[in-house]
Coordinates of C-alpha atoms (C1' of nucleotides) in Angstrom, one line a residue:
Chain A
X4 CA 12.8 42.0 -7.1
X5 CA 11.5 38.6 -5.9
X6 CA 13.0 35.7 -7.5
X7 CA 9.9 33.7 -7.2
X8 CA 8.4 32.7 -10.4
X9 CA 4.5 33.3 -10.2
X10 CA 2.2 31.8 -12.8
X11 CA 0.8 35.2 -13.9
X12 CA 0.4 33.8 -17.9
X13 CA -0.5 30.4 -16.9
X14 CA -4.2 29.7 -18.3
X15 CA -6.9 28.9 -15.8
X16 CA -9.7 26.7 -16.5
X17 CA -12.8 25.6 -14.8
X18 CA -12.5 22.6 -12.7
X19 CA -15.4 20.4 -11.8
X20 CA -16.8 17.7 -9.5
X21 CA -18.9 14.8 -11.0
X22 CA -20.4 12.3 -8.4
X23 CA -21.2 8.1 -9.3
X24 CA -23.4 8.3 -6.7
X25 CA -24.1 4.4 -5.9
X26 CA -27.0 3.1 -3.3
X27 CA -28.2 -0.2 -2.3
X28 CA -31.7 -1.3 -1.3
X29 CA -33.7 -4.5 -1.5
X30 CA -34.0 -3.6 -5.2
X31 CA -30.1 -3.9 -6.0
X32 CA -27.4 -1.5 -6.8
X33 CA -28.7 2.0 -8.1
X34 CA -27.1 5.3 -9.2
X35 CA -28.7 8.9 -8.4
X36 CA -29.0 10.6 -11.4
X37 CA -30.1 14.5 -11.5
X38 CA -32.4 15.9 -14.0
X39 CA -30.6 18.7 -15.8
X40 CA -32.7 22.3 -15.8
X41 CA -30.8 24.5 -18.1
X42 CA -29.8 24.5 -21.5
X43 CA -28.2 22.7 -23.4
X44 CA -29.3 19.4 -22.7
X45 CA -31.9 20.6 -20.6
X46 CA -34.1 17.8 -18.9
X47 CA -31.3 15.0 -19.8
X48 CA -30.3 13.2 -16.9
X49 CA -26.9 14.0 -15.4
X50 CA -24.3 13.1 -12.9
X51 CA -24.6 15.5 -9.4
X52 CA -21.7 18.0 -10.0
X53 CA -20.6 21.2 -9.2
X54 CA -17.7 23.6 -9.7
X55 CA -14.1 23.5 -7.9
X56 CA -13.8 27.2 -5.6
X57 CA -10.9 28.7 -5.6
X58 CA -10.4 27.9 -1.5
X59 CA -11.5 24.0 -1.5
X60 CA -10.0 20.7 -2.3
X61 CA -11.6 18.3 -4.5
X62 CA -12.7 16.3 -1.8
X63 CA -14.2 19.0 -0.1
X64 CA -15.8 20.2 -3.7
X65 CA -16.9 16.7 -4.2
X66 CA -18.4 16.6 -0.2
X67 CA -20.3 19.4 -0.4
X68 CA -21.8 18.5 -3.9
X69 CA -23.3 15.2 -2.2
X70 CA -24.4 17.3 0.4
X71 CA -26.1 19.3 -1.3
X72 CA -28.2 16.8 -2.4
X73 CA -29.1 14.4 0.1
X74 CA -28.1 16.8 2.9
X75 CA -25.9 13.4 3.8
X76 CA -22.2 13.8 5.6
X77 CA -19.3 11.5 6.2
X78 CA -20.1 9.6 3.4
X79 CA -17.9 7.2 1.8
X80 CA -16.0 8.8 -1.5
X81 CA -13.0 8.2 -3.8
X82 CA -11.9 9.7 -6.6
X83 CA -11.9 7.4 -9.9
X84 CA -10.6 9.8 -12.7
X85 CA -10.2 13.5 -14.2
X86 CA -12.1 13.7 -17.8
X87 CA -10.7 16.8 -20.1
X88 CA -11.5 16.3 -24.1
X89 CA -12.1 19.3 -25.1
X90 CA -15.4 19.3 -26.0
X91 CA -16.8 17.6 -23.2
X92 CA -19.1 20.9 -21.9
X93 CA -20.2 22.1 -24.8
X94 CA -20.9 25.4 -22.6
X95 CA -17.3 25.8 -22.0
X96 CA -13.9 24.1 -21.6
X97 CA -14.6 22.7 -18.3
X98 CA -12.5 19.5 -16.9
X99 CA -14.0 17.6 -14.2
X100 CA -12.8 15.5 -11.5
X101 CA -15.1 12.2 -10.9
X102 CA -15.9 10.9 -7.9
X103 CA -17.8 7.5 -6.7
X104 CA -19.9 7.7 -3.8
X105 CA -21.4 5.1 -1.3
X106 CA -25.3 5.6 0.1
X107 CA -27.3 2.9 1.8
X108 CA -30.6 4.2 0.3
X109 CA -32.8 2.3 3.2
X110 CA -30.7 3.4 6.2
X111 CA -29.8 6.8 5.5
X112 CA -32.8 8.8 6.3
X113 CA -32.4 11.6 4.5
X114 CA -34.8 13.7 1.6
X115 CA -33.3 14.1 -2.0
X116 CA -33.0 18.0 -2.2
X117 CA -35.9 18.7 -4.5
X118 CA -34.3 21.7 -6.4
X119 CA -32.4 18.7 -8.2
X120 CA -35.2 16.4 -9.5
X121 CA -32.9 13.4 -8.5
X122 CA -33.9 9.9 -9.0
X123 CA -32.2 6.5 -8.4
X124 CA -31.6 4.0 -11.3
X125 CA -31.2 0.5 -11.0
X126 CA -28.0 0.5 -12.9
X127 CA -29.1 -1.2 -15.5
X128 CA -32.0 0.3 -16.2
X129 CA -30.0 4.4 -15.8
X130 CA -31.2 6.8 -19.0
X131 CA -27.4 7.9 -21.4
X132 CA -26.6 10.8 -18.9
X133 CA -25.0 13.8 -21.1
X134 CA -21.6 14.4 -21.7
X135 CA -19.3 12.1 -20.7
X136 CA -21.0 11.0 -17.9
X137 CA -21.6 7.7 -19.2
X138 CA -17.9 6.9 -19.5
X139 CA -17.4 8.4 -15.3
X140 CA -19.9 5.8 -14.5
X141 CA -18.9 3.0 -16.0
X142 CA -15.1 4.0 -14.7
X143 CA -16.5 4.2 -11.4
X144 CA -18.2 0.8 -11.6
X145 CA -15.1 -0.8 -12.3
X146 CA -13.5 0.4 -9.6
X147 CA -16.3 0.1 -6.9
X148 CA -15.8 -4.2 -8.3
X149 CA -12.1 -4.0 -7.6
X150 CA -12.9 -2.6 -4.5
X151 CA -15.7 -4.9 -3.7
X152 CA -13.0 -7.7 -4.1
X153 CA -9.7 -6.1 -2.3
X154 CA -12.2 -4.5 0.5
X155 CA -15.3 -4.7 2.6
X156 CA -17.7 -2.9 1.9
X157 CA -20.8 -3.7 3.3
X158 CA -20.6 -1.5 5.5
X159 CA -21.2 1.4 3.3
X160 CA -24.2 -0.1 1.4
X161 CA -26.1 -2.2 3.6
X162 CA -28.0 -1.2 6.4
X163 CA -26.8 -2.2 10.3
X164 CA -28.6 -5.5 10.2
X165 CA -28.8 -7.5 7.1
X166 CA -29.8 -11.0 6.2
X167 CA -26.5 -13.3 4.4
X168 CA -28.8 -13.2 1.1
X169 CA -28.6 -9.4 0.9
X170 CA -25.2 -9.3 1.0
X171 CA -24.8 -11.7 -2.0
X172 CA -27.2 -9.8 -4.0
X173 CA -24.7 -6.5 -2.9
X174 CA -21.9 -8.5 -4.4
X175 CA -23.8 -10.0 -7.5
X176 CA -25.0 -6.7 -8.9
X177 CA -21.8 -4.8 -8.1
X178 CA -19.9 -8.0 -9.7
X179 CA -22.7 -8.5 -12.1
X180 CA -22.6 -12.0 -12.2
X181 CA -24.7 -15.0 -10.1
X182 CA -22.3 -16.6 -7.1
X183 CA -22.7 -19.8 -6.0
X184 CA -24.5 -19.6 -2.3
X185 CA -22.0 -22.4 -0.5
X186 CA -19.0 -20.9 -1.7
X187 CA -19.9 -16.7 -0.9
X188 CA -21.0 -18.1 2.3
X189 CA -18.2 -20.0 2.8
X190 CA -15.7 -16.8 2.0
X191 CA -17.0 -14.4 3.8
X192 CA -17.2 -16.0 7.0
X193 CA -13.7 -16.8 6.5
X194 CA -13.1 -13.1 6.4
X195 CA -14.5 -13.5 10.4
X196 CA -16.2 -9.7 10.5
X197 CA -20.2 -11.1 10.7
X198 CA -22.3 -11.5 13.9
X199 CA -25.2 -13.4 13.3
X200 CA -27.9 -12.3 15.7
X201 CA -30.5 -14.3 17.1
X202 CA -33.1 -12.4 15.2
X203 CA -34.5 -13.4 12.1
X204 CA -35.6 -11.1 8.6
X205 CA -38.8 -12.6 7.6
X206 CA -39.8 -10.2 4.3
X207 CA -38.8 -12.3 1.9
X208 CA -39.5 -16.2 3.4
X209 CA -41.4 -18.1 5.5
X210 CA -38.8 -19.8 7.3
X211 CA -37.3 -16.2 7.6
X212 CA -33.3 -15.6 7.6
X213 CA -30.8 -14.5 10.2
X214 CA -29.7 -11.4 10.3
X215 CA -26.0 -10.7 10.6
X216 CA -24.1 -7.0 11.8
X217 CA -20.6 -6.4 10.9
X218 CA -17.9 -6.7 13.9
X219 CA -16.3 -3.1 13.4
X220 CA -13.8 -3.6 14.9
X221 CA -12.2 -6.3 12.5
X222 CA -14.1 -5.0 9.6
X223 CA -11.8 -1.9 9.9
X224 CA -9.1 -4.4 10.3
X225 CA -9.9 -5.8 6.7
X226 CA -9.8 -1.8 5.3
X227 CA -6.6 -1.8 6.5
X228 CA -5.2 -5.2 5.6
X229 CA -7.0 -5.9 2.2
X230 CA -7.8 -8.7 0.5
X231 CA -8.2 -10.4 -2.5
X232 CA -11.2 -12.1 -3.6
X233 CA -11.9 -14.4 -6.2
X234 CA -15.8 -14.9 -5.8
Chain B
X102 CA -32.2 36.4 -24.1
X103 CA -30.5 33.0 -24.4
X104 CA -31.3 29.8 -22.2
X105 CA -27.6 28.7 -21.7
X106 CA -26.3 29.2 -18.5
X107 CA -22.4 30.3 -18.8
X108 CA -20.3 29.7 -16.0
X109 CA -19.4 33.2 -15.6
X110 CA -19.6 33.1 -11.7
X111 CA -17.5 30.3 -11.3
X112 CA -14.1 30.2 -10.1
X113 CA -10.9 29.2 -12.3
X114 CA -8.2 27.4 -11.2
X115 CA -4.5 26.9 -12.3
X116 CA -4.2 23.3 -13.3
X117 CA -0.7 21.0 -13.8
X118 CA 0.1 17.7 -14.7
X119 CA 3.3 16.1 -13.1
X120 CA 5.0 12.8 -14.5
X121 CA 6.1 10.4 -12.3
X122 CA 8.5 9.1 -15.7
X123 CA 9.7 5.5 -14.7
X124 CA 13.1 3.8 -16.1
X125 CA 14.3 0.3 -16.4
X126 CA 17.6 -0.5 -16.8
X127 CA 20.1 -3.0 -16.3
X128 CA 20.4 -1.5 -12.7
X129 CA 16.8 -1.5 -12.3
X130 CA 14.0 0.3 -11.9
X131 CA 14.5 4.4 -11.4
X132 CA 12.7 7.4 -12.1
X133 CA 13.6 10.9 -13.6
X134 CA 13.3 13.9 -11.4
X135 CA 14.4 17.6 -12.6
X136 CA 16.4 19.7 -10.2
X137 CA 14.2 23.2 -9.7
X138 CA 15.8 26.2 -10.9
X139 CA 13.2 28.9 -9.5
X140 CA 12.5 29.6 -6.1
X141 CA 10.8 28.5 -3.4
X142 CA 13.0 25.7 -2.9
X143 CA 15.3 26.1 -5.9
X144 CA 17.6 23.7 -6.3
X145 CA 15.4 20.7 -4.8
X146 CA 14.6 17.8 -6.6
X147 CA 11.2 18.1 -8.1
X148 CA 8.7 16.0 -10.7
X149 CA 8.8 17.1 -14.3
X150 CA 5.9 19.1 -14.5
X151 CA 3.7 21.5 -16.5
X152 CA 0.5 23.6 -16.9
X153 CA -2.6 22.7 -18.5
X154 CA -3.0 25.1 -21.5
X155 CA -6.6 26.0 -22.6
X156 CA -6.6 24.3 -25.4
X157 CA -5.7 20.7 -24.8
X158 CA -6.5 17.7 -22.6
X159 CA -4.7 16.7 -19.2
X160 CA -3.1 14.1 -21.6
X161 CA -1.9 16.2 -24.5
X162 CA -0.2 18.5 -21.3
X163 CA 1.3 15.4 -19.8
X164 CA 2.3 14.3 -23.4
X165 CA 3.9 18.1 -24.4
X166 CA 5.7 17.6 -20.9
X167 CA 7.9 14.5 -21.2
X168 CA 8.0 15.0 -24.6
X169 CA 9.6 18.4 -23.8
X170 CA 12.3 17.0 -21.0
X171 CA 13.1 13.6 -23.4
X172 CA 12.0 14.3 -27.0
X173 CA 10.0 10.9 -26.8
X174 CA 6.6 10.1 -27.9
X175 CA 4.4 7.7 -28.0
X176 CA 5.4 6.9 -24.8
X177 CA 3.0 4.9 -22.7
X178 CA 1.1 7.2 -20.0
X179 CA -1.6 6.7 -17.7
X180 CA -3.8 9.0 -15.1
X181 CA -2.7 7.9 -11.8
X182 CA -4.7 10.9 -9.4
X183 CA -5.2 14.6 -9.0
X184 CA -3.9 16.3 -5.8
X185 CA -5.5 19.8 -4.7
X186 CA -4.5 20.4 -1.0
X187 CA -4.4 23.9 -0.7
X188 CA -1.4 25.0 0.4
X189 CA 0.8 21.9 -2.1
X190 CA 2.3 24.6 -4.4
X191 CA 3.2 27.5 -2.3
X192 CA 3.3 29.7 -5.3
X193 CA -0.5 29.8 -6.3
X194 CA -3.4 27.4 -5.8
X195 CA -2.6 24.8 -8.7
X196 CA -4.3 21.2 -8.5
X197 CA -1.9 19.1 -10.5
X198 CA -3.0 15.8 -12.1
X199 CA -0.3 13.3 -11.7
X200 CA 0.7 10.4 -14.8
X201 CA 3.2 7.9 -15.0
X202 CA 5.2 7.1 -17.9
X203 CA 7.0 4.1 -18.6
X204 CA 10.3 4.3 -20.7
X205 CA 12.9 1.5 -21.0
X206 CA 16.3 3.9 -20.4
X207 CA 18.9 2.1 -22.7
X208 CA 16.6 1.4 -25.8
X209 CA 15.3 5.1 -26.5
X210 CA 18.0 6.6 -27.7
X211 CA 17.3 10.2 -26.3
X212 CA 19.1 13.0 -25.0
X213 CA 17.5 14.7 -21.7
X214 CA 16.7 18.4 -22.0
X215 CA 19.9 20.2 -20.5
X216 CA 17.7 22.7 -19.5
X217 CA 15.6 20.7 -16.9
X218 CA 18.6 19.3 -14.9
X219 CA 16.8 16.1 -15.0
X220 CA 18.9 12.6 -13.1
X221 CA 18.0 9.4 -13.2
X222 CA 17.7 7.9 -9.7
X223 CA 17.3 4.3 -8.4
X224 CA 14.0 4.1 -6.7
X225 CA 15.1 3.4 -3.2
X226 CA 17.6 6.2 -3.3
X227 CA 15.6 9.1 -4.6
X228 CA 15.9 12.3 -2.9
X229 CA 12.9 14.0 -1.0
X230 CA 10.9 16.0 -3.6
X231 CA 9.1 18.6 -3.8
X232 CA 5.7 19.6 -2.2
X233 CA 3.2 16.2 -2.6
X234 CA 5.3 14.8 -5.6
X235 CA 6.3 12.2 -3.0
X236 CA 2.4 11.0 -2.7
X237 CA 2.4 11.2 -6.2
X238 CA 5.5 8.6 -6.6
X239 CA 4.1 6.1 -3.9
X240 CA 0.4 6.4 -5.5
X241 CA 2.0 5.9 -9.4
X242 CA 4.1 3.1 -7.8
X243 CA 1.2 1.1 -6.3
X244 CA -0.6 1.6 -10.2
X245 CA 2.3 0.4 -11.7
X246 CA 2.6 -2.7 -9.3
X247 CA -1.1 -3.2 -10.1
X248 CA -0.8 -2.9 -13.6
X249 CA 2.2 -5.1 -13.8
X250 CA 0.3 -8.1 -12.4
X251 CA -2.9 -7.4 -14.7
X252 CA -1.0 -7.0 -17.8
X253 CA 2.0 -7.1 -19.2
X254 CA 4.2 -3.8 -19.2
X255 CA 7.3 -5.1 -20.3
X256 CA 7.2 -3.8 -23.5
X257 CA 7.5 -0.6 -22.4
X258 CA 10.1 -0.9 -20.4
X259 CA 12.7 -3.7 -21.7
X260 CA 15.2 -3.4 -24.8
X261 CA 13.8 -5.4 -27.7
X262 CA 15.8 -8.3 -26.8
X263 CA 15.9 -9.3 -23.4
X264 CA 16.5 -12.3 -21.0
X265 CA 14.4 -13.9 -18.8
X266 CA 16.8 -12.7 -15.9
X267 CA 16.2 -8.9 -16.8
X268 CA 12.6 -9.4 -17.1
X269 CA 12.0 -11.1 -13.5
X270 CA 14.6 -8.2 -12.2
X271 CA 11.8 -5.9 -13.8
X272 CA 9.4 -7.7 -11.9
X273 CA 11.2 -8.0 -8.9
X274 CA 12.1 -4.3 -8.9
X275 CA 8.2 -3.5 -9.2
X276 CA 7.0 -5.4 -6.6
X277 CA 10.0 -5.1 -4.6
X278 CA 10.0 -8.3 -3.0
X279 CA 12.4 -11.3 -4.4
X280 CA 10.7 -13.8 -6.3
X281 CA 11.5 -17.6 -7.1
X282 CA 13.4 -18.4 -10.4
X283 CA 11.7 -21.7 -11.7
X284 CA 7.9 -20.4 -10.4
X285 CA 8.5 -17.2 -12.0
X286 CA 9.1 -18.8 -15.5
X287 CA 6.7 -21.5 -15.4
X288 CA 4.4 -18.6 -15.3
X289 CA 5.5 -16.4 -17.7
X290 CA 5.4 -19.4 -19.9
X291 CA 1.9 -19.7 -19.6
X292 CA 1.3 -16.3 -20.9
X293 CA 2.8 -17.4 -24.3
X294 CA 4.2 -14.1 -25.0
X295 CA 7.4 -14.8 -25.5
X296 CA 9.6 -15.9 -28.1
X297 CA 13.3 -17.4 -27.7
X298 CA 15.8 -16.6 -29.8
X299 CA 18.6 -18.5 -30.9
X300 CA 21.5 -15.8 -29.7
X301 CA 22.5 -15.2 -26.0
X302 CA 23.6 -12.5 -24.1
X303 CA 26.5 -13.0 -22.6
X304 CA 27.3 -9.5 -20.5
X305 CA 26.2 -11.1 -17.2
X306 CA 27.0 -14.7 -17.4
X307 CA 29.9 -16.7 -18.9
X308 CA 27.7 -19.3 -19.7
X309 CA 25.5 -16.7 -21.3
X310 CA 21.8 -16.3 -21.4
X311 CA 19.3 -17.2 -24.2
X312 CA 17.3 -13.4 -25.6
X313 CA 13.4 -13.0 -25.4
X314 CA 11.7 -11.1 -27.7
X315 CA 7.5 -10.6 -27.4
X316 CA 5.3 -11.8 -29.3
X317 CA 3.8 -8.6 -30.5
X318 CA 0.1 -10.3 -31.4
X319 CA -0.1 -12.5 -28.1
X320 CA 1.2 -9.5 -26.0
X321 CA -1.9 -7.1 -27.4
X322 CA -4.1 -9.8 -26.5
X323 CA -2.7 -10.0 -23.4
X324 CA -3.1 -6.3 -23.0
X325 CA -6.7 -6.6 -24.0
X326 CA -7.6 -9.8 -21.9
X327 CA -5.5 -9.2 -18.9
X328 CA -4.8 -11.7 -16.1
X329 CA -4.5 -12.2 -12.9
X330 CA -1.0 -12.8 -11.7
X331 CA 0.1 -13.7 -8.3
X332 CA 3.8 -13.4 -8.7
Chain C
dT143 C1' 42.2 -28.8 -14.9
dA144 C1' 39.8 -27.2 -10.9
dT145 C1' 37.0 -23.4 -9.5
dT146 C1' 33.7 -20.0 -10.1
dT147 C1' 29.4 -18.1 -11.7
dA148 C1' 25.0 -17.5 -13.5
dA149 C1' 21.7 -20.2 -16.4
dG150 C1' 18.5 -23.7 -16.9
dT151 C1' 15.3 -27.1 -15.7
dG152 C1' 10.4 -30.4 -12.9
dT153 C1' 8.2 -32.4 -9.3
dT154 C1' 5.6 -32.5 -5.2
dA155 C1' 3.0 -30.6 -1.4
dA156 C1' -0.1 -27.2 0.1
dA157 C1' -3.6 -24.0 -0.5
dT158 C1' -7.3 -22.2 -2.9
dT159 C1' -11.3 -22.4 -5.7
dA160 C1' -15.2 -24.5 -8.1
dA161 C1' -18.7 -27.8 -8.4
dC162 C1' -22.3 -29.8 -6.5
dA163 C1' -27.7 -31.5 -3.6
dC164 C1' -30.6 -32.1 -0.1
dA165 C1' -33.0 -31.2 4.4
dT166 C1' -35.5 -27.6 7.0
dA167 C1' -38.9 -24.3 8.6
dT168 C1' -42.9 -22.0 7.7
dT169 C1' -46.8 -20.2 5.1
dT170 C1' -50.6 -20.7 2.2
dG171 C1' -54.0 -22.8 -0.3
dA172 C1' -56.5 -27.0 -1.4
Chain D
dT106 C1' -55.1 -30.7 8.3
dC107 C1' -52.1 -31.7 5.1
dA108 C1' -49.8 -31.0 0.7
dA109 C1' -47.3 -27.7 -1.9
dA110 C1' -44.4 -24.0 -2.4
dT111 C1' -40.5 -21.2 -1.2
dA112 C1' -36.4 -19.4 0.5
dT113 C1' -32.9 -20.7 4.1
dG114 C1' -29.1 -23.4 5.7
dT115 C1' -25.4 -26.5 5.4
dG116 C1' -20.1 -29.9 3.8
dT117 C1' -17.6 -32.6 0.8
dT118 C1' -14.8 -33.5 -3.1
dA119 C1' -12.5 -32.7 -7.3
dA120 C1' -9.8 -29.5 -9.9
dT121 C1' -6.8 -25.9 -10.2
dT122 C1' -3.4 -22.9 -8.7
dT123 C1' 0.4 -21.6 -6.0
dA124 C1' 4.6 -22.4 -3.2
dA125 C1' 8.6 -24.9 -2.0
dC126 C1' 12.5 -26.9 -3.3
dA127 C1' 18.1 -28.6 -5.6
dC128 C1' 20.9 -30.1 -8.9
dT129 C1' 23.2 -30.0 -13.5
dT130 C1' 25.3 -27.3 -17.3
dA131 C1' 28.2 -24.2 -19.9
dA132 C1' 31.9 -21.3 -20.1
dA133 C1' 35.5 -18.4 -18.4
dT134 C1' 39.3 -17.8 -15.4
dA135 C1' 42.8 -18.8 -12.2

DNA sequence: TATTTAAGTGTTAAATTAACACATATTTGA
DNA sequence: TCAAATATGTGTTAATTTAACACTTAAATA
């Protein structure tokens, strides 16, 4: 007789990834939302998701479920939160762990798996995805802005070379809110992690803008250390 | 033939929650762990912890939980993370979803659950627990550090009537760093949550110490609003 | 009545944040 | 060719916030 306890009458439920899946482009901040091709709810839009297997971590669930869809790796996730009311599949008592993820659409060179019928939302402008998917979204937001101010981020979003004005409009429309051009300038190159380059962006002026790379090696030095931003 | 697709295929998975239950008292800031009475590592200090029935949400389970070990309710609770390594519970796969819960020790009059074999410990001189429930501490810690400088928490963790001493010890004990007398009230004053009351407390000091009370309408607002302290 | 102990109380310097406006380079159209 | 239009680039000052800092007071006890 084994002393060990096992969890024989211990219900099991279905556990599921849900992914915020946030890009940036010259357009502003988007989300990828998935068009959904079963009943019920069929042809609402939907966060990408999948089920938990029995031999994966979350991470790994949540991983695979990106990949899936833009065939992408190595790409930048967190968790935010778990979601469990009751009724929140109508299908069947499912609880699902949400993730946020971070895609430079322009840079990232991949081809949305067409199975999916994905498409990217400016974030304001994102369809009432079913379930509670509304509520994972906004969650994430939040805490993509409190990252945006403890963290850099750039990184993730913007593509290797990018003009100073890009990365304002990265922080405006994560922040949601219009910064003054002195000042953002002014704090972020106290944070010392931009090159400027000698070349210049000319798509959206005459006089054309320089364009600036992150120094990786102190930009990871910022992960590490934090910050704390009051833009 | 119906159009819903069930889930039939998919794997299901044990799920726990785990309470990472903080205490304040006059010796400070401690949390509650239960000594395991089953095997693997019976006898080691452990999380109070349970399953996730069918039939409720991963808060009602982390509600039934503490309110199973203390006999409380209506204590406050928040999601801090979920954890799903595979090998974390040697038993079974289980992904646990950890909470804290914030209870002020000498107020609630309660009696722990004999059965659990649950002891109060100081912070800094907890013992090792059990499989990732030290993650879970560190991760609820760093929420509850944020949390306390973004809104006020002393309600749920001070008597009624308090003074200004216990409340930066609170504070201090959080953040665990030693904070300046005269700053630290000139900023609590600003919040305007507090009321003075005409009786001391005279347990620690032969002069004796004027008692606090919240304002309970300013403190909700405070709640709601939030703010952003730098202590 | 001298000593001890924790409580109580404001001011100033330093650092951070917010507000603010004009010149420049280049293209385009008159 | 020159005027107009447009986005880029650049510093200073005021206002606010935070950090540093020391002495007096009340009461108990020796």
């Amino acid at each position: 007789m084994s002393l060990i306890r096992h969890y024989n009458s211990e219900d099991k439920v279905l556990v599921a990834v849900d992914s915020v899946i946030f890009g940036f482009d010259r357009e502003g901040l988007k989300i990828l939302l998935i068009k959904r091709d079963f009943e019920p709810q069929k042809g609402a839009w939907s966060l990408m998701g999948g089920f938990l297997k029995k031999n994966e971590t979350l991470d790994q669930a949540a991983n695979r479920v990106l990949h899936e869809l833009t065939g992408l790796d190595s790409i930048y996730m967190e968790q935010v939160s778990s979601y469990s009311a009751l009724g929140r599949d109508p299908v069947e008592r499912t609880i699902s762990v949400a993730f946020f993820a971070l895609i430079n659409i322009a840079q990232h060179d991949f081809k949305l798996n067409k199975a999916h019928d994905a498409q990217w939302f400016p974030l304001s402008q994102a369809p009432t995805p079913i379930f509670d998917h509304q509520q994972m979204i906004a969650e994430a937001l939040e805490r993509l802005k409190r990252k945006a101010l403890t963290n850099p981020i750039g990184f993730e979003l913007l593509p290797e070379k990018f003009t100073m004005r890009q990365l304002q409009d990265l922080y405006e429309s994560i922040l949601n809110e219009k910064l003054d051009k002195r000042n953002f300038i002014n704090k972020i190159n106290a944070l010392e992690i931009l090159i400027r380059l000698e070349e210049k962006d000319k798509t959206t002026s005459k006089k054309g803008a320089f364009l600036y790379k992150f120094d990786e090696e102190k930009y990871n030095q910022k992960i590490d250390e934090g910050f704390n931003f009051k833009l």
